[in-house]
Structure formats: C-alpha cells, structure tokens
Coordinates of N, CA and C in Angstrom, one line a residue:
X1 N -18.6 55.1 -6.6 CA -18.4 54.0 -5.6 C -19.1 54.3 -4.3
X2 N -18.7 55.4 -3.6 CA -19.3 56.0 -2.2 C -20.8 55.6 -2.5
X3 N -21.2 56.7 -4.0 CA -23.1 56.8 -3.9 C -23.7 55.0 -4.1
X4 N -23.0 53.9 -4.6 CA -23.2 52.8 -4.5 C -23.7 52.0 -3.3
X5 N -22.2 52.3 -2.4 CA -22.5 51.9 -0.7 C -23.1 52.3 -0.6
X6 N -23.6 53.9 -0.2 CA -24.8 54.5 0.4 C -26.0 53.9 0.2
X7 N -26.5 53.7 -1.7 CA -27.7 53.6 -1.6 C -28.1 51.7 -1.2
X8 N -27.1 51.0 -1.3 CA -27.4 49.9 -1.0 C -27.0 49.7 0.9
X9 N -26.7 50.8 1.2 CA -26.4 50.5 2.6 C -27.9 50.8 3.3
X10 N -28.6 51.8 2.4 CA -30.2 52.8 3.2 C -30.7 51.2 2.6
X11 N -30.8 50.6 1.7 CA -31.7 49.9 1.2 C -32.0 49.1 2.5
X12 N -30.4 48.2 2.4 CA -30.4 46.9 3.4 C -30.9 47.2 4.7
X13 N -30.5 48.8 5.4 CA -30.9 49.1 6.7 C -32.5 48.9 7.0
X14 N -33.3 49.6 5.7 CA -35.1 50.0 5.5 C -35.1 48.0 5.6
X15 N -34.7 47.3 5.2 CA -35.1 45.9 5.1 C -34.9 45.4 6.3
X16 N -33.9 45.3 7.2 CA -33.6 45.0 8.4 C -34.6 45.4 9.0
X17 N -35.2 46.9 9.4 CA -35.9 47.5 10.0 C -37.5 47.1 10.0
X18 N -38.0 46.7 9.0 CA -39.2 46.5 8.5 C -39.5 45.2 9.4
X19 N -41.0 45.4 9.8 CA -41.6 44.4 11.1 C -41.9 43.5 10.4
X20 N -42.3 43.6 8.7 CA -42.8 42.7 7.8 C -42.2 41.9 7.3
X21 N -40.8 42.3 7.0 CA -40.1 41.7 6.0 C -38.7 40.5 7.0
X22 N -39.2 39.3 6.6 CA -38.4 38.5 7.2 C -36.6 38.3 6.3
X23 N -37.1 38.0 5.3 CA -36.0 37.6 4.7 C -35.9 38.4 3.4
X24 N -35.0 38.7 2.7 CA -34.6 40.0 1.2 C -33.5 39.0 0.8
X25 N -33.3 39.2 -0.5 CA -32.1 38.8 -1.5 C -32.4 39.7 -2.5
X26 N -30.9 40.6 -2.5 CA -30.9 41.6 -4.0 C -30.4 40.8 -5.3
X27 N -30.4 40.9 -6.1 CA -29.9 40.5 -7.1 C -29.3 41.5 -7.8
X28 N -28.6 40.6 -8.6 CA -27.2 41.8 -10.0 C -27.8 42.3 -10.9
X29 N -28.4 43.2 -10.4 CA -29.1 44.5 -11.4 C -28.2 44.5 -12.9
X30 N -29.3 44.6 -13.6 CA -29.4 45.0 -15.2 C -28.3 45.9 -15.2
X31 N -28.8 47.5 -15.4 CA -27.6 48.2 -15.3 C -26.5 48.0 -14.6
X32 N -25.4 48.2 -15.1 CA -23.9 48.5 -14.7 C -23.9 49.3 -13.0
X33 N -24.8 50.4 -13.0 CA -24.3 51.3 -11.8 C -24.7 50.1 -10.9
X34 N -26.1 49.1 -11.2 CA -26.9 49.0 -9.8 C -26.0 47.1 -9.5
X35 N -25.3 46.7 -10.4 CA -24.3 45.6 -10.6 C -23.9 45.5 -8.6
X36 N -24.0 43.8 -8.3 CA -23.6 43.7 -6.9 C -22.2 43.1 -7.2
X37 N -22.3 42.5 -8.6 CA -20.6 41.7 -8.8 C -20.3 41.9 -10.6
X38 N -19.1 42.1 -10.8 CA -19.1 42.3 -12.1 C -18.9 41.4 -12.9
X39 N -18.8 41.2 -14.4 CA -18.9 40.1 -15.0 C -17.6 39.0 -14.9
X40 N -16.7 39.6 -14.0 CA -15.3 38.6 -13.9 C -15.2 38.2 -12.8
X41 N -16.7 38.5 -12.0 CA -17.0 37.7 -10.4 C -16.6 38.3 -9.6
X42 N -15.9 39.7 -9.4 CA -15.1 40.7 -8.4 C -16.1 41.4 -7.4
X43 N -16.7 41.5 -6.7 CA -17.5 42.4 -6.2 C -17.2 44.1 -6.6
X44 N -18.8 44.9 -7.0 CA -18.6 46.0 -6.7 C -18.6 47.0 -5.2
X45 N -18.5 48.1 -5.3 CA -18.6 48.3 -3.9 C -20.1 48.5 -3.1
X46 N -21.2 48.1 -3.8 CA -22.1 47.7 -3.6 C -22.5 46.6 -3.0
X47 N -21.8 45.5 -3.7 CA -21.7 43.6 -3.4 C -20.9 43.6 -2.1
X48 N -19.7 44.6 -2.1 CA -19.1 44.0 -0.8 C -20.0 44.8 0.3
X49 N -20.8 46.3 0.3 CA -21.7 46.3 1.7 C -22.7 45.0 1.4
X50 N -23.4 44.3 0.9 CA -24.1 43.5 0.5 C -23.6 42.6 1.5
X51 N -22.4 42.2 1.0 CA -21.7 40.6 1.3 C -20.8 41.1 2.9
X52 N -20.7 42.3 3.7 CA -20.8 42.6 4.9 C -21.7 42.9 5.4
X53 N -22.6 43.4 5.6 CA -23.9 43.5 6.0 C -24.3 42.0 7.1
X54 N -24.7 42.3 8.3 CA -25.0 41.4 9.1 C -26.5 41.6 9.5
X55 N -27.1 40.8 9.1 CA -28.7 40.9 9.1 C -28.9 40.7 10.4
X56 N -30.2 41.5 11.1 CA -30.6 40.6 12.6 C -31.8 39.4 11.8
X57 N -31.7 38.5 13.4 CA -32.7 37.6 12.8 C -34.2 38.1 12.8
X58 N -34.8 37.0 11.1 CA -35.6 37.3 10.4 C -37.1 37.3 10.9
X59 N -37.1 36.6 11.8 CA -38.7 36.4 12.7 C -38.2 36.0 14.1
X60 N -39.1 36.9 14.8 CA -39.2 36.6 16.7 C -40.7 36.7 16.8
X61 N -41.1 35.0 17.3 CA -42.0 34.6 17.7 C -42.5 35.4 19.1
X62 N -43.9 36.0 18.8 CA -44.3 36.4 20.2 C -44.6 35.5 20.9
X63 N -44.4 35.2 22.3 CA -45.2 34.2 23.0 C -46.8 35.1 23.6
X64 N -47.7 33.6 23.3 CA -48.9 34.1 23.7 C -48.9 34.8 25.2
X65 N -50.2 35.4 25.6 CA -49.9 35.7 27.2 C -49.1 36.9 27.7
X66 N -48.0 37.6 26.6 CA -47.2 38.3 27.0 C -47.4 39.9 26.0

C-alpha cells in the first residue's frame, strides 16, 4: 500500500512540475498492483492520492513585453 502512494505520489508531483505538461489523466492500470480503483469501485491507496492530489493550474499565459 505505502509503495503504491509513493510511486503514484513521485508520478503526479514530476507532472505538476513539468513546464510542458498542462493537463495528465492516469488510468486503472492492467495489473492489479498499478489498479487506481478496484473492480467493486473502492479506491486503492493509489486512487485515493490520485483522487487527493490538488493540481496547480495547467497553463500561465506569459504577457508579451514582460
């Protein structure tokens, strides 16, 4: 459970951070370990940092001149 949070917590942080990337959506991975919600709709502890996780906003327009 812990190694779940972690690696989807590093993921979502590297996406936030990235100058490039405006917008991300993970999806419910194939395998079982990489699962954001299980097949009876429950979150894993992956899906809930997923589904807490507070993004900054996705694009900040430069103004010309500055």
């Amino acid at each position: 459970d812990k190694q779940q949070r972690d690696a989807i917590r590093e993921m979502i942080e590297m996406l936030d951070k990235a100058p490039f990337v405006e917008r991300y959506a993970l999806y419910n991975w194939v395998e079982e370990v990489r699962e954001l919600k299980r097949k009876d709709g429950s979150l894993t502890p992956a899906g809930e940092v997923y589904r807490d996780q507070v993004s900054p906003v996705g694009y900040v327009q430069e103004k010309m001149g500055r």
